[in-house]
Coordinates of C-alpha atoms and ligand atoms in Angstrom, one line a residue:
X17 CA 48.4 6.6 -27.0
X18 CA 47.2 5.8 -23.5
X19 CA 47.2 9.5 -22.8
X20 CA 45.0 10.1 -25.8
X21 CA 42.5 7.6 -24.8
X22 CA 42.4 9.1 -21.3
X23 CA 41.7 12.6 -22.6
X24 CA 38.9 11.3 -24.9
X25 CA 37.5 9.5 -22.0
X26 CA 37.5 12.5 -19.7
X27 CA 36.1 14.7 -22.4
X28 CA 33.2 12.2 -22.8
X29 CA 32.8 12.1 -19.1
X30 CA 32.8 15.9 -19.0
X31 CA 30.0 16.0 -21.6
X32 CA 27.9 13.6 -19.7
X33 CA 28.3 15.5 -16.5
X34 CA 27.2 18.7 -18.3
X35 CA 24.2 16.8 -19.8
X36 CA 23.3 15.4 -16.4
X37 CA 23.7 18.8 -14.7
X38 CA 21.5 20.6 -17.2
X39 CA 19.0 17.8 -17.1
X40 CA 18.8 17.9 -13.3
X41 CA 18.5 21.7 -13.2
X42 CA 15.5 21.5 -15.6
X43 CA 13.7 19.2 -13.4
X44 CA 14.9 20.8 -10.1
X45 CA 11.3 21.6 -9.3
X46 CA 10.6 17.9 -9.1
X47 CA 11.7 15.9 -6.1
X48 CA 15.4 15.3 -5.5
X49 CA 15.1 11.5 -5.5
X50 CA 13.5 11.7 -8.9
X51 CA 16.5 13.7 -10.1
X52 CA 18.8 11.2 -8.5
X53 CA 17.2 8.3 -10.3
X54 CA 17.6 10.3 -13.6
X55 CA 21.2 10.8 -12.8
X56 CA 21.6 7.2 -12.0
X57 CA 20.1 6.3 -15.3
X58 CA 22.6 8.7 -16.9
X59 CA 25.4 6.9 -15.0
X60 CA 24.2 3.7 -16.5
X61 CA 24.2 5.3 -20.0
X62 CA 27.9 6.2 -19.4
X63 CA 28.7 2.6 -18.5
X64 CA 26.8 1.4 -21.5
X65 CA 28.5 3.9 -23.9
X66 CA 31.9 2.7 -22.7
X67 CA 30.6 -0.8 -23.1
X68 CA 32.2 -1.8 -19.8
X69 CA 31.0 -5.0 -18.4
X70 CA 29.6 -4.7 -14.8
X71 CA 30.9 -6.9 -12.1
X72 CA 27.6 -8.2 -10.7
X73 CA 28.9 -9.2 -7.3
X74 CA 29.9 -5.7 -6.4
X75 CA 27.0 -3.9 -8.3
X76 CA 25.8 -1.4 -5.7
X77 CA 22.2 -1.0 -6.9
X78 CA 19.2 -3.3 -6.9
X79 CA 19.7 -6.1 -9.5
X80 CA 16.0 -5.5 -10.5
X81 CA 17.3 -2.6 -12.5
X82 CA 19.3 -4.9 -14.8
X83 CA 17.9 -6.7 -17.8
X84 CA 18.6 -10.4 -17.9
X85 CA 17.7 -12.8 -20.6
X86 CA 14.3 -14.4 -20.4
X87 CA 15.8 -17.7 -21.5
X88 CA 16.8 -20.1 -18.8
X89 CA 20.6 -20.3 -18.4
X90 CA 22.7 -22.9 -20.1
X91 CA 23.4 -24.4 -16.7
X92 CA 20.5 -25.7 -14.7
X93 CA 20.9 -25.8 -10.9
X94 CA 20.2 -28.1 -8.1
X95 CA 19.0 -25.8 -5.4
X96 CA 18.5 -26.4 -1.6
X97 CA 16.1 -24.1 0.1
X98 CA 15.8 -23.8 3.9
X99 CA 12.5 -22.1 5.0
X100 CA 10.9 -22.4 8.4
X101 CA 7.4 -22.8 6.9
X102 CA 6.2 -23.5 3.4
X103 CA 2.9 -21.6 2.9
X104 CA -0.4 -22.8 1.8
X105 CA -1.1 -21.1 -1.4
X106 CA -3.2 -18.0 -0.8
X107 CA -2.5 -17.0 2.8
X108 CA 1.1 -16.2 3.3
X109 CA 3.0 -13.4 4.9
X110 CA 6.0 -11.6 3.4
X111 CA 8.8 -14.2 3.9
X112 CA 6.7 -17.2 2.9
X113 CA 5.2 -15.5 -0.1
X114 CA 8.7 -14.6 -1.2
X115 CA 9.8 -18.2 -0.8
X116 CA 6.8 -19.5 -2.7
X117 CA 6.8 -17.1 -5.6
X118 CA 10.6 -17.3 -6.2
X119 CA 11.1 -21.0 -5.9
X120 CA 8.1 -22.2 -7.8
X121 CA 9.2 -19.9 -10.7
X122 CA 12.8 -21.3 -10.5
X123 CA 11.4 -24.8 -10.7
X124 CA 9.3 -23.8 -13.7
X125 CA 12.4 -22.6 -15.4
X126 CA 13.9 -26.1 -15.0
X127 CA 16.0 -26.0 -11.9
X128 CA 15.8 -28.8 -9.4
X129 CA 14.4 -27.6 -6.1
X130 CA 14.9 -29.3 -2.7
X131 CA 12.8 -27.6 0.0
X132 CA 13.8 -28.3 3.6
X133 CA 10.9 -27.2 5.8
X134 CA 8.8 -28.1 8.8
X135 CA 6.0 -30.7 8.4
X136 CA 2.5 -29.4 8.4
X137 CA -0.7 -31.2 9.4
X138 CA -2.9 -29.5 6.8
X139 CA -3.4 -31.1 3.4
X140 CA -0.4 -30.4 1.2
X141 CA -0.5 -28.9 -2.2
X142 CA 0.9 -31.5 -4.7
X143 CA 2.8 -29.5 -7.3
X144 CA 2.5 -30.9 -10.7
X145 CA 6.2 -30.4 -11.6
X146 CA 8.5 -33.3 -10.7
X147 CA 11.5 -31.1 -10.0
X148 CA 10.2 -29.8 -6.6
X149 CA 11.1 -32.1 -3.7
X150 CA 10.1 -31.6 -0.1
X151 CA 12.1 -32.8 2.9
X152 CA 10.0 -32.4 6.0
X153 CA 11.1 -32.4 9.6
X154 CA 9.5 -31.9 13.0
X155 CA 9.8 -28.3 14.1
X156 CA 11.5 -27.4 17.4
X157 CA 9.2 -26.5 20.3
X158 CA 9.7 -22.8 19.3
X159 CA 8.6 -23.6 15.8
X160 CA 12.0 -23.4 14.1
X161 CA 13.7 -25.8 11.8
X162 CA 15.4 -28.5 13.8
X163 CA 19.0 -27.9 12.6
X164 CA 20.4 -31.4 13.3
X165 CA 17.5 -33.0 11.4
X166 CA 17.6 -30.7 8.4
X167 CA 21.4 -30.9 8.2
X168 CA 21.3 -34.7 8.1
X169 CA 18.6 -34.6 5.3
X170 CA 20.7 -32.0 3.4
X171 CA 23.9 -34.0 3.7
X172 CA 22.2 -37.2 2.5
X173 CA 20.8 -35.3 -0.5
X174 CA 24.1 -33.5 -1.2
X175 CA 26.1 -36.8 -1.2
X176 CA 23.6 -38.6 -3.4
X177 CA 23.7 -38.5 -7.2
X178 CA 24.6 -34.8 -7.5
X179 CA 25.8 -32.2 -4.9
X180 CA 23.9 -29.0 -4.6
X181 CA 25.0 -26.1 -6.8
X182 CA 23.5 -23.5 -4.4
X183 CA 22.0 -23.3 -1.0
X184 CA 19.4 -20.6 -0.3
X185 CA 18.0 -19.8 3.2
X186 CA 15.1 -17.5 3.8
X187 CA 16.3 -15.6 6.9
X188 CA 17.8 -17.8 9.6
X189 CA 16.0 -21.0 8.3
X190 CA 19.5 -22.4 8.2
X191 CA 21.3 -21.1 11.3
X192 CA 24.8 -19.7 11.2
X193 CA 26.2 -22.7 13.1
X194 CA 25.7 -24.7 9.9
X195 CA 25.8 -22.0 7.2
X196 CA 29.4 -21.1 8.0
X197 CA 30.5 -24.4 6.4
X198 CA 28.8 -23.6 3.1
X199 CA 30.5 -21.3 0.6
X200 CA 27.9 -21.5 -2.2
X201 CA 25.2 -20.0 0.0
X202 CA 22.9 -17.0 -0.1
X203 CA 20.6 -15.8 2.6
X204 CA 17.7 -13.4 2.0
X205 CA 17.0 -11.1 4.9
X206 CA 13.4 -10.0 5.3
X207 CA 14.1 -7.9 8.3
X208 CA 17.2 -7.1 10.3
X209 CA 17.2 -5.8 13.9
X210 CA 18.7 -2.4 12.9
X211 CA 15.6 -1.6 10.8
X212 CA 13.3 -2.7 13.6
X213 CA 14.7 -0.1 15.9
X214 CA 12.6 2.5 14.0
X215 CA 9.4 0.4 14.6
X216 CA 10.3 0.3 18.3
X217 CA 10.8 4.0 18.5
X218 CA 7.4 4.6 16.7
X219 CA 5.6 2.2 19.1
X220 CA 7.1 3.9 22.1
X221 CA 6.1 7.3 20.9
X222 CA 2.5 6.1 20.2
X223 CA 2.2 4.4 23.6
X224 CA -0.5 5.8 25.7
X225 CA 0.4 6.7 29.3
X226 CA -1.8 3.8 30.6
X227 CA 0.1 1.1 28.6
X228 CA 3.3 -0.2 30.3
X229 CA 6.6 0.5 28.6
X230 CA 8.0 -2.5 26.8
X231 CA 11.6 -3.6 26.9
X232 CA 11.7 -4.0 23.1
X233 CA 13.5 -0.8 22.4
X234 CA 16.2 -1.4 25.0
X235 CA 16.8 -4.9 24.0
X236 CA 16.9 -4.2 20.3
X237 CA 20.3 -2.6 20.3
X238 CA 21.9 -5.7 21.8
X239 CA 20.1 -7.7 19.1
X240 CA 21.8 -5.6 16.5
X241 CA 25.2 -6.3 18.0
X242 CA 24.4 -10.1 18.0
X243 CA 23.5 -9.9 14.3
X244 CA 26.6 -7.9 13.4
X245 CA 28.6 -10.8 15.0
X246 CA 26.8 -13.7 13.4
X247 CA 25.9 -12.4 10.0
X248 CA 29.4 -12.8 8.5
X249 CA 28.9 -16.6 8.8
X250 CA 26.7 -16.4 5.7
X251 CA 28.6 -16.3 2.5
X252 CA 26.3 -14.1 0.4
X253 CA 23.5 -11.7 1.6
X254 CA 20.4 -10.6 -0.3
X255 CA 18.7 -7.6 1.3
X256 CA 15.2 -7.0 -0.1
X257 CA 15.4 -3.2 0.0
X258 CA 18.1 -0.6 -0.9
X259 CA 18.1 0.6 2.7
X260 CA 18.8 -2.9 4.2
X261 CA 21.6 -3.2 1.6
X262 CA 23.2 0.0 2.9
X263 CA 22.9 -1.2 6.5
X264 CA 24.4 -4.6 5.8
X265 CA 27.4 -3.0 4.2
X266 CA 27.9 0.0 6.5
X267 CA 26.6 -1.0 9.9
X268 CA 27.0 -4.8 9.7
X269 CA 30.3 -4.3 7.9
X270 CA 29.8 -7.1 5.4
X271 CA 32.1 -6.7 2.3
X272 CA 30.2 -5.2 -0.6
X273 CA 30.9 -8.0 -2.9
X274 CA 28.9 -10.3 -0.6
X275 CA 25.8 -8.0 -0.5
X276 CA 23.4 -8.1 -3.5
X277 CA 20.2 -6.1 -3.3
X278 CA 17.2 -7.8 -4.9
X279 CA 13.9 -6.1 -4.3
X280 CA 10.8 -8.2 -3.8
X281 CA 8.6 -8.8 -6.8
X282 CA 4.9 -9.9 -7.2
X283 CA 3.1 -11.8 -9.9
X284 CA 2.4 -9.4 -12.7
X285 CA 0.0 -11.8 -14.3
X286 CA -2.3 -11.6 -11.3
X287 CA -1.8 -8.0 -10.3
X288 CA -2.5 -5.9 -13.4
X289 CA -4.9 -3.2 -14.5
X290 CA -8.3 -4.7 -15.3
X291 CA -11.0 -2.0 -15.4
X292 CA -14.1 -4.4 -15.8
X293 CA -12.9 -6.5 -12.9
X294 CA -12.8 -3.4 -10.7
X295 CA -16.3 -2.3 -11.8
X296 CA -17.6 -5.8 -11.1
X297 CA -16.0 -5.8 -7.7
X298 CA -17.7 -2.5 -6.8
X299 CA -21.1 -3.8 -7.9
X300 CA -20.7 -7.0 -6.0
X301 CA -19.8 -5.3 -2.7
X302 CA -22.2 -2.4 -3.0
X303 CA -19.6 0.3 -3.6
X304 CA -21.3 3.1 -5.6
X305 CA -19.6 3.4 -9.0
X306 CA -19.7 7.2 -9.2
X307 CA -17.0 9.5 -10.5
X308 CA -17.5 11.8 -7.5
X309 CA -16.8 9.1 -5.0
X310 CA -13.2 8.5 -4.1
X311 CA -12.4 4.9 -3.0
X312 CA -9.5 4.6 -0.6
X313 CA -8.2 1.0 -0.1
X314 CA -6.5 -0.7 2.9
X315 CA -5.5 -4.4 3.0
X316 CA -3.7 -6.8 5.2
X317 CA -3.9 -7.9 8.8
X318 CA -5.7 -5.3 10.9
X319 CA -3.3 -5.3 13.8
X320 CA -1.5 -2.7 15.8
X321 CA 2.0 -3.0 14.2
X322 CA 0.4 -2.6 10.7
X323 CA -0.5 0.9 11.9
X324 CA -4.3 0.4 12.2
X325 CA -4.7 2.3 15.5
X326 CA -3.2 5.3 13.7
X327 CA -5.4 5.0 10.6
X328 CA -8.5 4.4 12.7
X329 CA -7.9 7.5 14.8
X330 CA -7.2 9.7 11.7
X331 CA -10.3 8.5 9.9
X332 CA -12.4 8.9 13.0
X333 CA -11.3 12.5 13.4
X334 CA -11.7 13.4 9.7
X335 CA -15.2 11.9 9.6
X336 CA -16.2 13.8 12.8
X337 CA -14.8 17.2 11.6
X338 CA -15.7 17.1 7.9
X339 CA -19.0 15.9 6.6
X340 CA -18.0 16.5 3.0
X341 CA -15.4 13.8 3.3
X342 CA -18.0 11.2 4.2
X343 CA -20.2 12.2 1.2
X344 CA -17.4 12.1 -1.4
X345 CA -15.2 9.2 -0.3
X346 CA -15.3 5.6 0.9
X347 CA -12.7 3.6 2.7
X348 CA -12.7 -0.1 1.7
X349 CA -10.8 -2.5 4.0
X350 CA -9.7 -5.9 2.9
X351 CA -8.4 -8.1 5.8
X352 CA -9.2 -9.1 9.3
X353 CA -8.0 -8.6 12.8
X354 CA -8.9 -6.7 16.0
X355 CA -9.3 -3.4 14.2
X356 CA -11.9 -4.7 11.8
X357 CA -14.7 -4.3 14.2
X358 CA -13.5 -0.8 15.1
X359 CA -13.5 0.3 11.5
X360 CA -17.0 -1.0 11.1
X361 CA -18.1 1.3 14.0
X362 CA -17.0 4.3 11.9
X363 CA -20.2 4.1 9.9
X364 CA -21.3 3.8 6.3
X365 CA -18.3 5.4 4.7
X366 CA -16.0 2.6 5.9
X367 CA -16.6 -0.9 4.4
X368 CA -14.8 -3.9 6.0
X369 CA -14.7 -6.9 3.7
X370 CA -12.6 -9.4 5.6
X371 CA -9.7 -11.3 4.1
X372 CA -9.7 -11.8 0.3
X373 CA -8.3 -14.6 -1.8
X374 CA -5.6 -13.6 -4.2
X375 CA -7.8 -13.2 -7.3
X376 CA -10.3 -11.2 -5.3
X377 CA -7.6 -9.1 -3.9
X378 CA -6.5 -8.3 -7.5
X379 CA -10.0 -7.1 -8.3
X380 CA -10.0 -5.0 -5.1
X381 CA -6.9 -3.1 -6.2
X382 CA -8.7 -2.4 -9.5
X383 CA -11.7 -1.0 -7.7
X384 CA -9.9 1.5 -5.6
X385 CA -8.4 5.0 -6.4
X386 CA -5.5 4.9 -4.0
X387 CA -3.9 2.2 -1.7
X388 CA -3.0 3.3 1.8
X389 CA -0.6 1.2 3.9
X390 CA 0.0 2.8 7.4
X391 CA 2.4 0.0 8.5
X392 CA 4.8 0.6 11.4
X393 CA 6.9 -2.4 10.6
X394 CA 10.1 -1.0 9.3
X395 CA 11.6 -4.2 8.1
X396 CA 11.2 -6.2 4.8
X397 CA 9.6 -4.9 1.7
X398 CA 5.8 -4.9 1.9
X399 CA 4.1 -6.9 -1.0
X400 CA 0.8 -5.0 -0.9
X401 CA 2.4 -1.7 -2.1
X402 CA 4.0 -3.5 -5.0
X403 CA 0.7 -5.2 -5.9
X404 CA -1.2 -1.9 -5.9
X405 CA 1.5 -0.3 -8.1
X406 CA 1.4 -3.1 -10.6
X407 CA -2.3 -2.5 -10.8
X408 CA -1.7 1.1 -11.7
X409 CA -2.7 2.6 -8.4
X410 CA -1.0 5.4 -6.5
X411 CA 0.2 4.4 -3.1
X412 CA 0.5 6.1 0.3
X413 CA 2.6 4.7 3.1
X414 CA 4.5 5.5 6.3
X415 CA 7.9 7.2 5.9
X416 CA 10.0 4.1 6.6
X417 CA 13.5 3.8 5.1
X418 CA 12.8 0.8 3.0
X419 CA 9.6 2.4 1.6
X420 CA 10.9 5.8 0.8
X421 CA 14.2 4.4 -0.4
X422 CA 12.9 1.7 -2.8
X423 CA 9.2 2.0 -3.4
X424 CA 7.6 5.5 -3.0
X425 CA 10.8 7.4 -3.9
X426 CA 9.0 10.6 -4.9
X427 CA 5.5 12.2 -4.7
X428 CA 4.9 11.6 -8.4
X429 CA 3.8 8.1 -7.5
X430 CA 2.0 8.7 -4.2
X431 CA 2.3 10.1 -0.7
X432 CA 4.3 9.4 2.4
X433 CA 3.6 10.5 5.9
X434 CA 5.3 10.4 9.4
X435 CA 3.6 8.0 11.7
X436 CA 1.5 10.5 13.7
X437 CA -2.2 11.0 13.6
X438 CA -1.9 14.6 12.5
X439 CA 0.6 13.8 9.6
X440 CA -1.6 11.0 8.4
X441 CA -4.7 13.2 8.5
X442 CA -2.9 15.8 6.5
X443 CA -1.9 13.3 3.9
X444 CA -5.5 11.9 3.6
X445 CA -6.8 15.4 3.2
X446 CA -4.2 16.1 0.6
X447 CA -5.0 13.1 -1.6
X448 CA -8.7 13.8 -1.2
X449 CA -8.5 17.5 -2.2
X450 CA -6.2 16.5 -5.1
X451 CA -8.9 14.2 -6.4
X452 CA -9.2 11.5 -9.0
X453 CA -7.3 13.2 -11.8
X454 CA -4.1 13.7 -9.7
X455 CA -4.4 10.2 -8.4
X456 CA -4.7 8.7 -11.9
X457 CA -1.6 10.5 -13.0
X458 CA 0.4 9.2 -10.0
X459 CA -1.0 5.7 -10.6
X460 CA 0.5 5.7 -14.1
X461 CA 3.9 6.7 -12.7
X462 CA 3.5 4.0 -10.0
X463 CA 2.8 1.4 -12.6
X464 CA 5.8 2.3 -14.7
X465 CA 8.0 1.9 -11.6
X466 CA 6.3 -1.3 -10.7
X467 CA 6.9 -2.8 -14.1
X468 CA 10.5 -1.7 -14.1
X469 CA 11.3 -3.1 -10.7
X470 CA 8.7 -5.1 -8.9
X471 CA 7.5 -7.9 -11.2
X472 CA 8.1 -11.5 -10.1
X473 CA 9.9 -12.0 -13.4
X474 CA 12.5 -9.4 -12.6
X475 CA 13.0 -10.8 -9.1
X476 CA 13.3 -14.4 -10.4
X477 CA 15.7 -13.4 -13.1
X478 CA 17.9 -11.6 -10.6
X479 CA 18.1 -14.5 -8.2
X480 CA 18.7 -17.0 -11.0
X481 CA 21.6 -15.0 -12.2
X482 CA 23.0 -14.6 -8.7
X483 CA 22.7 -18.3 -8.0
X484 CA 24.4 -19.3 -11.3
X485 CA 27.2 -16.8 -10.6
X486 CA 27.8 -17.9 -7.0
X487 CA 27.8 -21.6 -8.0
X488 CA 30.2 -21.1 -10.8
X489 CA 33.8 -22.0 -9.9
X490 CA 35.6 -19.1 -8.2
X491 CA 33.0 -16.7 -9.6
X492 CA 35.3 -16.2 -12.6
X493 CA 32.8 -17.3 -15.1
X494 CA 31.1 -14.8 -17.4
X495 CA 28.0 -15.4 -15.3
X496 CA 29.2 -12.8 -12.8
X497 CA 29.6 -10.2 -15.5
X498 CA 26.9 -8.1 -16.9
X499 CA 27.2 -6.7 -20.4
X500 CA 25.0 -3.6 -20.6
Ligands
NAG602 C1 -0.6 -32.5 14.1 O1 -1.2 -33.7 14.2 C2 -0.8 -34.5 15.4 C3 -1.4 -35.9 15.3 O2 -2.5 -36.0 14.5 C4 -1.2 -33.7 16.6 O3 -0.8 -34.4 17.8 C5 -0.6 -32.3 16.6 O4 -1.0 -31.5 17.7 C6 -0.9 -31.6 15.3 N1 -0.2 -30.3 15.2 C7 -0.7 -29.2 14.8 C8 0.2 -28.0 14.8 O5 -1.9 -29.1 14.6
NAG603 C1 1.7 -36.1 -5.9 O1 1.5 -36.4 -7.3 C2 2.4 -37.4 -7.8 C3 2.1 -37.5 -9.3 O2 0.9 -36.9 -9.7 C4 2.0 -38.7 -7.2 O3 2.8 -39.8 -7.7 C5 2.3 -38.6 -5.7 O4 1.9 -39.7 -5.0 C6 1.5 -37.4 -5.1 N1 1.9 -37.2 -3.7 C7 1.0 -37.0 -2.7 C8 1.6 -36.8 -1.4 O5 -0.2 -36.9 -2.9
NAG604 C1 28.3 -31.2 -0.9 O1 28.9 -32.1 -1.7 C2 30.1 -31.7 -2.4 C3 30.6 -32.8 -3.3 O2 30.9 -33.9 -2.5 C4 31.1 -31.2 -1.4 O3 32.3 -30.7 -2.1 C5 30.5 -30.1 -0.5 O4 31.4 -29.7 0.5 C6 29.2 -30.6 0.2 N1 28.6 -29.5 0.9 C7 28.4 -29.5 2.2 C8 27.9 -28.3 2.7 O5 28.7 -30.4 2.9
NAG605 C1 -13.7 19.7 4.6 O1 -12.3 19.8 4.1 C2 -12.2 20.5 2.9 C3 -10.8 20.5 2.5 O2 -9.9 20.7 3.5 C4 -12.7 22.0 3.1 O3 -12.6 22.7 1.9 C5 -14.1 21.9 3.6 O4 -14.5 23.3 3.9 C6 -14.2 21.1 4.9 N1 -15.6 21.0 5.2 C7 -16.1 21.0 6.5 C8 -17.5 20.9 6.7 O5 -15.3 21.2 7.4

């Protein structure tokens, strides 16, 4: 009997392998990663066909791929969040944006949030929900959370009416000296030293002979060793990219059942296709609304480590060597920083708008034909790429592991380039020659991927399930199982 079942099982398996192989060979002309994702989908089909529940804690892929119920869970949680700085609504970098989007959504779903953060002088947003509680403390001179103070506040709250179900720290908000005492804890890493080595290598290669060599590259390896030593003091780890997940398991040697990949998500109600908004944005900013003019968009802080020296040089050379480029395309830059003024000097085909509020940024994405992010920061998962994708725009970015591994996984949704001026120029020429029709097609693929993986809803559902699972006694509850 057992043997019978086994042979049926392997025959089924055999069939699926044949199906997968023939499918892959049909699309062999497409990129390998595309094929891989198809095969992965087929793998999920196999699991589904066999109706095997998945053990979530050791699920090797991003949880964003899974479908969780949109209903809040039967068990509502009391959540402690440690975050160095709680952002003011619109201007917030990656880590703070993540903290804000995720936790306000969790509160909206009925969970009780206690946010341990540093006090700010600026006027504070008073959230209308009564289940978000702030516990402020004075930052250390270096701007970190004062561990003794926050721990005292946390203990007081934990021993009051109801203990915390789950503790979440954004990066080292709660340091390992305290976190090691907490078993129901998850840390989200927005950047680990091992990834940053790539940025250090790029910066060293781009350094001009006049600039002094920095010690960053040499010191980074020791930083990795430090991290490998102290990371195990956190019970559960959430990397924000597939690549960081791999590094945590393989290089940092954290057991796989304690590493759970959840990719960043952005608000799909704000960032979505809206053709009239894009048209109106162009009109307001004097961008000609012509079919023959290609609009290339850049956004974010215009600083060195976001790759703007590289982008500036590439554009300067293209404009100088090809007059047609100037006539048929326009570069629109949203953001400010030292490179803003330099972009302005490039003439009429570059428009620098300064920083935009979120709603205005959403219109900006609708007005462009492609979004380019030349970032040299190898860590974390950049929000701007996800926003552009959800708006239905193709994306172009540096070949960093988190980007090519989780975001632009094939050329059907955009372009990637090595961080050199010549490679970037080549990519810009390629997108320009391809023209609007090609870009629109890629934009559609980008949006499908965005909706599948990068919505705030997906991210929030994944964290909620993780928190419920970790907080359930001995993880034995059905919360840690996923029924396909
Ligand atoms: C906050 O306000 C206090 C007193 O009003 C002042 O001494 C301090 O420098 C301010 N801190 C910041 C970061 O602005
Ligand atoms: C925030 O709003 C609540 C209710 O609307 C009010 O009771 C509370 O005093 C407000 N807090 C601050 C700091 O303004
Ligand atoms: C929080 O309180 C619960 C219940 O008293 C206790 O079991 C737990 O150890 C406390 N957590 C921490 C980190 O002190
Ligand atoms: C500009 O580049 C395009 C595409 O590479 C090329 O066809 C065209 O001849 C170039 N024009 C000039 C003036 O160099």
